[in-house]
Every structure is written in C-alpha cells, then in structure tokens.
Amino acid sequence: MQNKLKILFFINGLEVGGAERVFVADANALQERGFEVHFASFVRGPLAKELVLPAERVHETRSVWSLARLLHKHRIQILYTTLNEANAMGRLAALFAPGLRLYTRESNMSDTKSLRFRLLDVVLGWRSTRIIAVSRAVGESLARYAPHLVRKITLLYNGVPVMMNYSLKGSSFVNQVRLLCVASLTYKKDQAILLRALALLPERYSLTLIGDGSWRGVLENLAKELKIESRVRFLGSVPYEKVVEEYKTHDIFVLPSQFEGCPNVVSEAQSFAMPTVAFDIPGMREFVSERSGILVKEREPQALAAAIEQAAANAAALGQSGFEEVRTNRSQETHLQKLMQILGL
C-alpha cells in the first residue's frame, strides 16, 4: 500500500561515489517500502539508471527557485539533502516552505569546507530539522565552528550489504599477499605512500588500485621509478560488481587517506572479511578497531609496510572481527531502520 508521505532526496549529481551510492540505495529502499519518493540533482550521472523510481519522480533542478517550486508542486513533506551545494540550496529553498521537515546529511569532515559553506552552515543551519552526521568525527568537525547546531546533530553510519554467512578468508598467505585499495587517485587518498610501502615489502606482495583521478599519471610514474610496476594493477573506475569481485579475491584492504569522514569502502571490505590497514586519523578510528585492522600512527612508508606485514600474519582473526563489526553496526538493514527512525517514518 502506498504511504502518503512524500520525500524528496536532493544531491549534487549522480556520479559514482560513496555518498551517491548511499543516497540511491536509501531512496530505492524507501520507495520499495511504499513511500512516495522523489529524487532531484543538478545533473544526472551513471547512477541515475539504478534508481527504481517512476521516471516522473526523477528531477533536475539547478537553482533555489526551481527547487522551491518542485517542493510546492509535489507537496513534499520531507527534504533530505547531501553534499555541500545541495545542502546549502536545500536550506535556502526550505525558507519558502515553512512546514517542510529538512534533514541535512553531512558526509565529509565539515571543517575542510570552504569558508562560504561554513558561513552558510552557521547562518542557515537552524533551518535543518536534524543534521545527520555519517560519523562522530564528522559531527564533531561541524560542532567546532557551529556549536549552536550540536543539539541538531545525530549519528547515522552508512550501511553496506552484508552476506550473513560469508566464507571467511584463510589464515596465512604462502605464495602471495594481494593488497587492495579502492579510492579516487588524488592527493587526499595518498596512494603514493602505499606504493612506497609496497616497494619495501617482499615480492609476494602485490597491489590493485581501483579508482581514477588527477594523480593517476603521477602514481603510474612513481611505480616505474620504484621498479614495482609489475606488482601494481591500475584498474581505473569500474562498475560496482567488478569492485565486489576484487574484494572477494584480495587479502588485505589498505586505505592510506590523509583525512576521511566516513570511509564506506572500509565497511565494504570488512563485509568480505578483509582486514584493514590505514593511518590513525579521526574519521578512521570509528571503523577500524584493534580487533579488525591496524591503524598506523606514523605517516611513513616503513611504518605502513610493517603494519601490512602484521595484518598479513593475523589476517583471519582481523577479518572475522571486521566482518562481525560491520554486520552488527553498519549493515544496510541496520542503517535503513535508523534512518527511518530519524526521519520519523
């Protein structure tokens, strides 16, 4: 039976990314549960084809005024936004819809925003009914410059599909250790330090990099300089089904980011019983415990290489703990139930 409550999801675009995938999955799930779900973005992208909504409920809107008209035309009762531009436009449009319940999702460390968006948070944050932070670190980063919004902030981890009886990986690697990193090839993700760490590891260690970005050429040249190009695969951007296959065939997940808000790929890797190695940064501490992986305190190739070898020596136990953590706390079903509670559905 169709629920009369009308919900509009609003995001910058539908390129392939963590926030985008979460938003599409949530919109589809609520649609399947009988709510009238609409979806709007500035432009469409590859993920648009994954929406299961009727075509007439998928919209393009590029201004505050067109968004306000969309809200009025379809009598939207709940507006759910994510990413900086969409969040700002959502708050401005909501000024013209007094009865609208507005939920603003913060998906990255807020104190890395430009001054313009931080000022908009401070001035317009009051209009959000609730502010959904995807990790404690993200919520705390917002509260540092907008303490008056603390009472509005609520925690909701992103969810990932979890197979209830996934076959856990073996306990030792005799012939090879296959490392995997899924991330955009950018300065923020810092795959350069991972390549330097790989050069310090024995030949049986190999690395697959999934993702594309401005640093790809730099990283390919670095692999050649380090004489490890035969041990590194650059797959570029691939469909999610291919990413899943790589999770299944690799042994250790490494994410050397310089900062993270909510690393979805860590949860994805854990759902396939992969131990995680990363640096000890605020956004990572909530997702990698001492039971499920290793957080490296010193940002040096030698320290990262040593942590990878340590993870390889204890991969089965680390992988099993990570699998249990994500199944208990960050499964798609757990996430959706909490989201519905927050939205008052």
mmCIF file of C-alpha atoms in Angstrom:
data_model
loop_
_atom_site.group_PDB
_atom_site.id
_atom_site.type_symbol
_atom_site.label_atom_id
_atom_site.label_comp_id
_atom_site.label_asym_id
_atom_site.label_seq_id
_atom_site.Cartn_x
_atom_site.Cartn_y
_atom_site.Cartn_z
ATOM 1 C CA MET A 1 0.000 0.000 0.000
ATOM 2 C CA GLN A 2 1.306 3.452 -0.940
ATOM 3 C CA ASN A 3 2.250 5.630 2.031
ATOM 4 C CA LYS A 4 1.018 9.210 1.515
ATOM 5 C CA LEU A 5 4.194 10.732 2.980
ATOM 6 C CA LYS A 6 6.233 12.421 0.223
ATOM 7 C CA ILE A 7 10.026 12.534 0.429
ATOM 8 C CA LEU A 8 12.489 14.315 -1.853
ATOM 9 C CA PHE A 9 16.148 13.237 -1.963
ATOM 10 C CA PHE A 10 18.405 16.032 -3.248
ATOM 11 C CA ILE A 11 22.092 15.668 -4.172
ATOM 12 C CA ASN A 12 24.573 17.470 -6.434
ATOM 13 C CA GLY A 13 24.741 14.734 -9.069
ATOM 14 C CA LEU A 14 24.744 11.002 -9.619
ATOM 15 C CA GLU A 15 28.351 10.257 -10.400
ATOM 16 C CA VAL A 16 29.806 7.062 -8.973
ATOM 17 C CA GLY A 17 30.809 7.844 -5.402
ATOM 18 C CA GLY A 18 30.161 6.827 -1.810
ATOM 19 C CA ALA A 19 27.593 9.497 -0.941
ATOM 20 C CA GLU A 20 25.809 8.987 -4.235
ATOM 21 C CA ARG A 21 25.551 5.213 -3.842
ATOM 22 C CA VAL A 22 24.219 5.533 -0.291
ATOM 23 C CA PHE A 23 21.608 8.079 -1.365
ATOM 24 C CA VAL A 24 20.388 5.973 -4.296
ATOM 25 C CA ALA A 25 20.173 2.864 -2.116
ATOM 26 C CA ASP A 26 18.187 4.729 0.571
ATOM 27 C CA ALA A 27 15.797 6.264 -1.956
ATOM 28 C CA ASN A 28 15.152 2.881 -3.566
ATOM 29 C CA ALA A 29 14.602 1.214 -0.193
ATOM 30 C CA LEU A 30 12.029 3.780 0.944
ATOM 31 C CA GLN A 31 10.280 3.591 -2.431
ATOM 32 C CA GLU A 32 10.027 -0.186 -2.031
ATOM 33 C CA ARG A 33 8.507 0.335 1.404
ATOM 34 C CA GLY A 34 5.624 2.290 -0.076
ATOM 35 C CA PHE A 35 6.656 5.929 0.385
ATOM 36 C CA GLU A 36 6.291 8.410 -2.467
ATOM 37 C CA VAL A 37 9.943 9.123 -3.120
ATOM 38 C CA HIS A 38 11.245 11.806 -5.475
ATOM 39 C CA PHE A 39 14.890 12.315 -6.414
ATOM 40 C CA ALA A 40 16.492 15.549 -7.624
ATOM 41 C CA SER A 41 20.004 16.570 -8.633
ATOM 42 C CA PHE A 42 21.734 19.319 -10.571
ATOM 43 C CA VAL A 43 22.656 16.865 -13.318
ATOM 44 C CA ARG A 44 22.201 13.157 -13.849
ATOM 45 C CA GLY A 45 25.041 10.675 -13.967
ATOM 46 C CA PRO A 46 25.808 6.965 -14.258
ATOM 47 C CA LEU A 47 23.963 6.053 -11.052
ATOM 48 C CA ALA A 48 20.666 7.505 -12.310
ATOM 49 C CA LYS A 49 19.923 4.231 -14.074
ATOM 50 C CA GLU A 50 19.997 2.433 -10.713
ATOM 51 C CA LEU A 51 17.045 4.399 -9.347
ATOM 52 C CA VAL A 52 13.861 2.299 -9.234
ATOM 53 C CA LEU A 53 11.600 5.361 -9.054
ATOM 54 C CA PRO A 54 8.999 6.230 -11.707
ATOM 55 C CA ALA A 55 10.570 8.499 -14.340
ATOM 56 C CA GLU A 56 8.261 11.392 -13.441
ATOM 57 C CA ARG A 57 9.736 11.456 -9.924
ATOM 58 C CA VAL A 58 13.340 11.932 -11.056
ATOM 59 C CA HIS A 59 14.088 15.632 -11.497
ATOM 60 C CA GLU A 60 16.853 18.025 -12.453
ATOM 61 C CA THR A 61 16.986 21.323 -10.587
ATOM 62 C CA ARG A 62 19.776 23.875 -10.598
ATOM 63 C CA SER A 63 18.516 26.819 -8.592
ATOM 64 C CA VAL A 64 16.918 27.589 -5.257
ATOM 65 C CA TRP A 65 13.796 28.813 -7.027
ATOM 66 C CA SER A 66 13.331 25.671 -9.123
ATOM 67 C CA LEU A 67 13.849 23.525 -6.018
ATOM 68 C CA ALA A 68 11.292 25.603 -4.089
ATOM 69 C CA ARG A 69 8.809 25.194 -6.956
ATOM 70 C CA LEU A 70 9.446 21.453 -7.017
ATOM 71 C CA LEU A 71 8.726 21.201 -3.300
ATOM 72 C CA HIS A 72 5.488 23.132 -3.727
ATOM 73 C CA LYS A 73 4.319 21.335 -6.886
ATOM 74 C CA HIS A 74 4.651 17.853 -5.405
ATOM 75 C CA ARG A 75 3.700 18.863 -1.865
ATOM 76 C CA ILE A 76 6.901 17.406 -0.460
ATOM 77 C CA GLN A 77 6.846 16.918 3.313
ATOM 78 C CA ILE A 78 10.420 15.746 3.883
ATOM 79 C CA LEU A 79 13.508 17.060 2.092
ATOM 80 C CA TYR A 80 16.697 15.024 2.573
ATOM 81 C CA THR A 81 19.897 16.565 1.169
ATOM 82 C CA THR A 82 23.588 15.721 0.993
ATOM 83 C CA LEU A 83 26.854 17.309 -0.221
ATOM 84 C CA ASN A 84 27.731 20.958 0.273
ATOM 85 C CA GLU A 85 25.945 22.604 -2.648
ATOM 86 C CA ALA A 86 22.741 20.597 -2.290
ATOM 87 C CA ASN A 87 22.727 21.162 1.474
ATOM 88 C CA ALA A 88 23.008 24.926 1.023
ATOM 89 C CA MET A 89 20.321 25.049 -1.665
ATOM 90 C CA GLY A 90 18.047 22.835 0.419
ATOM 91 C CA ARG A 91 18.235 25.192 3.375
ATOM 92 C CA LEU A 92 17.569 28.239 1.214
ATOM 93 C CA ALA A 93 14.600 26.599 -0.539
ATOM 94 C CA ALA A 94 13.218 25.439 2.811
ATOM 95 C CA LEU A 95 12.874 29.089 3.853
ATOM 96 C CA PHE A 96 9.965 29.248 1.405
ATOM 97 C CA ALA A 97 8.357 26.059 2.777
ATOM 98 C CA PRO A 98 7.692 26.659 6.484
ATOM 99 C CA GLY A 99 6.079 23.282 7.162
ATOM 100 C CA LEU A 100 8.811 21.265 5.459
ATOM 101 C CA ARG A 101 10.922 18.867 7.525
ATOM 102 C CA LEU A 102 14.514 19.285 6.344
ATOM 103 C CA TYR A 103 17.208 16.690 7.029
ATOM 104 C CA THR A 104 20.760 17.685 6.105
ATOM 105 C CA ARG A 105 23.333 14.919 5.692
ATOM 106 C CA GLU A 106 26.985 15.753 6.387
ATOM 107 C CA SER A 107 29.166 13.184 4.634
ATOM 108 C CA ASN A 108 32.657 14.692 4.967
ATOM 109 C CA MET A 109 34.758 16.415 7.579
ATOM 110 C CA SER A 110 32.977 19.756 7.875
ATOM 111 C CA ASP A 111 35.994 21.827 8.831
ATOM 112 C CA THR A 112 37.552 21.092 5.419
ATOM 113 C CA LYS A 113 34.740 23.027 3.696
ATOM 114 C CA SER A 114 35.369 26.369 2.045
ATOM 115 C CA LEU A 115 34.644 29.476 4.098
ATOM 116 C CA ARG A 116 31.478 30.108 2.070
ATOM 117 C CA PHE A 117 29.888 26.797 3.033
ATOM 118 C CA ARG A 118 30.954 27.089 6.661
ATOM 119 C CA LEU A 119 29.314 30.501 6.866
ATOM 120 C CA LEU A 120 26.144 29.093 5.312
ATOM 121 C CA ASP A 121 26.154 26.327 7.943
ATOM 122 C CA VAL A 122 26.441 28.890 10.725
ATOM 123 C CA VAL A 123 23.753 31.209 9.342
ATOM 124 C CA LEU A 124 21.243 28.711 7.895
ATOM 125 C CA GLY A 125 21.855 25.601 9.986
ATOM 126 C CA TRP A 126 18.872 26.459 12.189
ATOM 127 C CA ARG A 127 16.547 25.535 9.305
ATOM 128 C CA SER A 128 17.561 21.870 9.389
ATOM 129 C CA THR A 129 15.228 19.724 11.452
ATOM 130 C CA ARG A 130 18.117 17.330 12.050
ATOM 131 C CA ILE A 131 21.694 17.181 10.793
ATOM 132 C CA ILE A 132 22.745 13.633 10.019
ATOM 133 C CA ALA A 133 26.485 13.067 10.532
ATOM 134 C CA VAL A 134 27.877 9.898 8.973
ATOM 135 C CA SER A 135 30.445 9.530 11.767
ATOM 136 C CA ARG A 136 31.206 11.041 15.158
ATOM 137 C CA ALA A 137 34.282 12.695 13.677
ATOM 138 C CA VAL A 138 32.131 14.437 11.056
ATOM 139 C CA GLY A 139 29.664 15.652 13.687
ATOM 140 C CA GLU A 140 32.460 16.936 15.911
ATOM 141 C CA SER A 141 34.081 18.763 12.994
ATOM 142 C CA LEU A 142 30.810 20.636 12.354
ATOM 143 C CA ALA A 143 30.335 21.438 16.037
ATOM 144 C CA ARG A 144 33.768 23.064 16.240
ATOM 145 C CA TYR A 145 32.666 26.067 14.173
ATOM 146 C CA ALA A 146 28.889 25.840 14.659
ATOM 147 C CA PRO A 147 28.394 24.853 18.338
ATOM 148 C CA HIS A 148 24.819 26.166 18.290
ATOM 149 C CA LEU A 149 23.920 23.236 16.000
ATOM 150 C CA VAL A 150 25.089 20.478 18.351
ATOM 151 C CA ARG A 151 21.582 19.642 19.537
ATOM 152 C CA LYS A 152 20.514 19.012 15.940
ATOM 153 C CA ILE A 153 23.342 16.589 15.099
ATOM 154 C CA THR A 154 22.556 12.878 15.069
ATOM 155 C CA LEU A 155 24.816 9.971 14.127
ATOM 156 C CA LEU A 156 23.986 7.581 11.300
ATOM 157 C CA TYR A 157 26.667 5.346 9.834
ATOM 158 C CA ASN A 158 26.368 4.449 6.180
ATOM 159 C CA GLY A 159 25.213 0.904 5.571
ATOM 160 C CA VAL A 160 26.582 -1.743 3.243
ATOM 161 C CA PRO A 161 25.101 -5.049 2.049
ATOM 162 C CA VAL A 162 26.311 -7.890 4.247
ATOM 163 C CA MET A 163 26.049 -11.593 3.473
ATOM 164 C CA MET A 164 25.035 -13.241 6.715
ATOM 165 C CA ASN A 165 27.225 -16.301 6.146
ATOM 166 C CA TYR A 166 30.145 -15.015 4.133
ATOM 167 C CA SER A 167 33.002 -17.517 3.882
ATOM 168 C CA LEU A 168 35.927 -16.045 5.791
ATOM 169 C CA LYS A 169 39.397 -15.923 4.259
ATOM 170 C CA GLY A 170 42.279 -18.171 5.185
ATOM 171 C CA SER A 171 44.738 -17.532 7.977
ATOM 172 C CA SER A 172 48.023 -17.373 6.074
ATOM 173 C CA PHE A 173 49.412 -16.495 2.676
ATOM 174 C CA VAL A 174 52.207 -18.754 1.458
ATOM 175 C CA ASN A 175 52.725 -17.685 -2.154
ATOM 176 C CA GLN A 176 51.276 -14.193 -2.398
ATOM 177 C CA VAL A 177 49.543 -11.428 -0.470
ATOM 178 C CA ARG A 178 47.097 -9.393 -2.546
ATOM 179 C CA LEU A 179 46.542 -5.814 -1.356
ATOM 180 C CA LEU A 180 43.559 -3.766 -2.491
ATOM 181 C CA CYS A 181 42.853 -0.036 -2.364
ATOM 182 C CA VAL A 182 39.551 1.424 -3.605
ATOM 183 C CA ALA A 183 39.682 5.219 -3.761
ATOM 184 C CA SER A 184 39.991 8.147 -6.121
ATOM 185 C CA LEU A 185 43.592 8.687 -7.207
ATOM 186 C CA THR A 186 44.082 12.043 -5.525
ATOM 187 C CA TYR A 187 46.307 13.847 -3.055
ATOM 188 C CA LYS A 188 43.751 13.287 -0.288
ATOM 189 C CA LYS A 189 43.876 9.495 -0.685
ATOM 190 C CA ASP A 190 47.718 9.465 -0.850
ATOM 191 C CA GLN A 191 48.309 6.210 -2.715
ATOM 192 C CA ALA A 192 51.899 7.410 -3.224
ATOM 193 C CA ILE A 193 52.830 6.371 0.297
ATOM 194 C CA LEU A 194 51.230 2.977 -0.330
ATOM 195 C CA LEU A 195 53.395 2.467 -3.426
ATOM 196 C CA ARG A 196 56.480 3.381 -1.424
ATOM 197 C CA ALA A 197 55.458 0.899 1.269
ATOM 198 C CA LEU A 198 54.921 -1.818 -1.335
ATOM 199 C CA ALA A 199 58.462 -1.270 -2.595
ATOM 200 C CA LEU A 200 59.709 -2.188 0.887
ATOM 201 C CA LEU A 201 57.701 -5.427 1.034
ATOM 202 C CA PRO A 202 58.751 -8.817 -0.350
ATOM 203 C CA GLU A 203 57.965 -9.663 -3.973
ATOM 204 C CA ARG A 204 55.000 -11.836 -2.987
ATOM 205 C CA TYR A 205 53.038 -8.687 -2.085
ATOM 206 C CA SER A 206 51.044 -7.154 -4.946
ATOM 207 C CA LEU A 207 48.620 -4.225 -5.125
ATOM 208 C CA THR A 208 45.444 -3.454 -7.053
ATOM 209 C CA LEU A 209 44.268 0.163 -7.233
ATOM 210 C CA ILE A 210 40.631 0.784 -8.154
ATOM 211 C CA GLY A 211 39.666 4.351 -8.951
ATOM 212 C CA ASP A 212 40.710 7.227 -11.161
ATOM 213 C CA GLY A 213 41.736 10.797 -10.607
ATOM 214 C CA SER A 214 44.221 13.564 -11.203
ATOM 215 C CA TRP A 215 47.065 11.617 -9.616
ATOM 216 C CA ARG A 216 46.903 8.554 -11.867
ATOM 217 C CA GLY A 217 49.792 9.597 -14.114
ATOM 218 C CA VAL A 218 51.892 10.587 -11.107
ATOM 219 C CA LEU A 219 51.279 7.233 -9.447
ATOM 220 C CA GLU A 220 51.994 5.227 -12.599
ATOM 221 C CA ASN A 221 55.313 7.054 -12.992
ATOM 222 C CA LEU A 222 56.134 6.507 -9.318
ATOM 223 C CA ALA A 223 55.516 2.755 -9.670
ATOM 224 C CA LYS A 224 58.009 2.702 -12.543
ATOM 225 C CA GLU A 225 60.577 4.713 -10.569
ATOM 226 C CA LEU A 226 60.250 2.302 -7.664
ATOM 227 C CA LYS A 227 60.527 -0.657 -10.092
ATOM 228 C CA ILE A 228 57.297 -2.209 -8.824
ATOM 229 C CA GLU A 229 55.114 -1.663 -11.906
ATOM 230 C CA SER A 230 54.833 -5.435 -12.431
ATOM 231 C CA ARG A 231 53.304 -5.754 -8.947
ATOM 232 C CA VAL A 232 50.730 -2.957 -9.311
ATOM 233 C CA ARG A 233 47.464 -3.033 -11.279
ATOM 234 C CA PHE A 234 45.649 0.212 -12.111
ATOM 235 C CA LEU A 235 42.055 -0.776 -12.886
ATOM 236 C CA GLY A 236 40.599 2.736 -13.084
ATOM 237 C CA SER A 237 36.904 3.303 -12.396
ATOM 238 C CA VAL A 238 34.963 0.060 -12.721
ATOM 239 C CA PRO A 239 31.329 -0.997 -12.113
ATOM 240 C CA TYR A 240 30.470 -1.879 -8.535
ATOM 241 C CA GLU A 241 30.013 -5.538 -9.498
ATOM 242 C CA LYS A 242 33.681 -5.604 -10.515
ATOM 243 C CA VAL A 243 34.693 -3.974 -7.225
ATOM 244 C CA VAL A 244 32.865 -6.760 -5.384
ATOM 245 C CA GLU A 245 34.798 -9.381 -7.337
ATOM 246 C CA GLU A 246 38.063 -7.725 -6.347
ATOM 247 C CA TYR A 247 37.050 -7.685 -2.678
ATOM 248 C CA LYS A 248 36.475 -11.428 -2.932
ATOM 249 C CA THR A 249 39.861 -12.181 -4.473
ATOM 250 C CA HIS A 250 42.131 -9.942 -2.375
ATOM 251 C CA ASP A 251 43.511 -10.426 1.109
ATOM 252 C CA ILE A 252 44.139 -7.078 2.810
ATOM 253 C CA PHE A 253 42.475 -3.706 2.312
ATOM 254 C CA VAL A 254 44.680 -0.618 2.589
ATOM 255 C CA LEU A 255 43.340 2.949 2.632
ATOM 256 C CA PRO A 256 46.170 5.475 3.184
ATOM 257 C CA SER A 257 43.978 8.617 3.181
ATOM 258 C CA GLN A 258 45.174 11.809 4.834
ATOM 259 C CA PHE A 259 41.653 12.516 6.122
ATOM 260 C CA GLU A 260 38.298 10.735 5.987
ATOM 261 C CA GLY A 261 34.794 11.407 7.238
ATOM 262 C CA CYS A 262 33.103 8.073 6.684
ATOM 263 C CA PRO A 263 35.151 5.604 4.628
ATOM 264 C CA ASN A 264 32.422 3.462 3.035
ATOM 265 C CA VAL A 265 34.985 1.301 1.308
ATOM 266 C CA VAL A 266 36.327 0.151 4.676
ATOM 267 C CA SER A 267 32.883 -1.159 5.622
ATOM 268 C CA GLU A 268 32.576 -2.785 2.204
ATOM 269 C CA ALA A 269 35.941 -4.512 2.597
ATOM 270 C CA GLN A 270 35.030 -5.684 6.099
ATOM 271 C CA SER A 271 31.799 -7.174 4.749
ATOM 272 C CA PHE A 272 34.082 -9.504 2.764
ATOM 273 C CA ALA A 273 36.174 -10.328 5.839
ATOM 274 C CA MET A 274 39.179 -8.272 4.763
ATOM 275 C CA PRO A 275 41.435 -6.835 7.471
ATOM 276 C CA THR A 276 42.051 -3.115 7.044
ATOM 277 C CA VAL A 277 45.290 -1.146 7.298
ATOM 278 C CA ALA A 278 45.039 2.644 7.414
ATOM 279 C CA PHE A 279 46.543 5.646 9.140
ATOM 280 C CA ASP A 280 45.337 6.742 12.561
ATOM 281 C CA ILE A 281 43.095 9.680 11.615
ATOM 282 C CA PRO A 282 39.825 10.762 13.304
ATOM 283 C CA GLY A 283 37.407 9.501 10.654
ATOM 284 C CA MET A 284 39.055 6.087 10.564
ATOM 285 C CA ARG A 285 39.061 5.272 14.282
ATOM 286 C CA GLU A 286 35.322 4.573 14.349
ATOM 287 C CA PHE A 287 35.603 1.991 11.579
ATOM 288 C CA VAL A 288 38.839 0.131 12.275
ATOM 289 C CA SER A 289 39.300 -1.258 15.764
ATOM 290 C CA GLU A 290 42.366 -3.056 17.069
ATOM 291 C CA ARG A 291 40.410 -6.275 16.521
ATOM 292 C CA SER A 292 39.609 -5.628 12.856
ATOM 293 C CA GLY A 293 42.721 -3.964 11.490
ATOM 294 C CA ILE A 294 45.751 -1.823 12.144
ATOM 295 C CA LEU A 295 45.884 1.961 12.378
ATOM 296 C CA VAL A 296 49.349 3.356 11.717
ATOM 297 C CA LYS A 297 50.318 6.372 13.804
ATOM 298 C CA GLU A 298 53.404 7.455 11.855
ATOM 299 C CA ARG A 299 52.841 8.535 8.229
ATOM 300 C CA GLU A 300 55.942 6.866 6.848
ATOM 301 C CA PRO A 301 56.293 4.097 4.218
ATOM 302 C CA GLN A 302 58.295 1.953 6.637
ATOM 303 C CA ALA A 303 55.537 2.097 9.274
ATOM 304 C CA LEU A 304 52.851 1.307 6.711
ATOM 305 C CA ALA A 305 54.811 -1.633 5.313
ATOM 306 C CA ALA A 306 55.323 -3.062 8.813
ATOM 307 C CA ALA A 307 51.583 -2.763 9.538
ATOM 308 C CA ILE A 308 50.710 -4.563 6.303
ATOM 309 C CA GLU A 309 53.004 -7.457 7.231
ATOM 310 C CA GLN A 310 51.463 -7.549 10.702
ATOM 311 C CA ALA A 311 47.976 -7.697 9.200
ATOM 312 C CA ALA A 312 49.013 -10.498 6.851
ATOM 313 C CA ALA A 313 50.255 -12.519 9.826
ATOM 314 C CA ASN A 314 46.879 -12.227 11.595
ATOM 315 C CA ALA A 315 44.513 -11.844 8.662
ATOM 316 C CA ALA A 316 41.901 -14.452 9.594
ATOM 317 C CA ALA A 317 41.225 -13.103 13.084
ATOM 318 C CA LEU A 318 41.241 -9.478 11.950
ATOM 319 C CA GLY A 319 38.978 -10.245 9.007
ATOM 320 C CA GLN A 320 36.469 -12.147 11.093
ATOM 321 C CA SER A 321 36.261 -9.367 13.683
ATOM 322 C CA GLY A 322 35.751 -6.747 10.980
ATOM 323 C CA PHE A 323 33.018 -8.847 9.411
ATOM 324 C CA GLU A 324 31.196 -9.128 12.742
ATOM 325 C CA GLU A 325 31.577 -5.385 13.425
ATOM 326 C CA VAL A 326 30.064 -4.333 10.108
ATOM 327 C CA ARG A 327 27.311 -6.956 10.282
ATOM 328 C CA THR A 328 26.299 -5.731 13.741
ATOM 329 C CA ASN A 329 26.697 -1.973 13.367
ATOM 330 C CA ARG A 330 26.821 -0.954 9.700
ATOM 331 C CA SER A 331 24.700 -3.309 7.648
ATOM 332 C CA GLN A 332 22.295 -1.822 5.106
ATOM 333 C CA GLU A 333 19.281 -3.022 7.101
ATOM 334 C CA THR A 334 20.554 -1.525 10.371
ATOM 335 C CA HIS A 335 21.282 1.752 8.586
ATOM 336 C CA LEU A 336 17.835 1.888 6.985
ATOM 337 C CA GLN A 337 15.983 1.197 10.230
ATOM 338 C CA LYS A 338 17.845 4.037 11.957
ATOM 339 C CA LEU A 339 17.281 6.371 9.016
ATOM 340 C CA MET A 340 13.537 5.754 9.137
ATOM 341 C CA GLN A 341 13.550 6.480 12.880
ATOM 342 C CA ILE A 342 15.412 9.764 12.322
ATOM 343 C CA LEU A 343 13.050 10.820 9.520
ATOM 344 C CA GLY A 344 10.052 9.927 11.674
ATOM 345 C CA LEU A 345 8.715 7.366 9.220
#
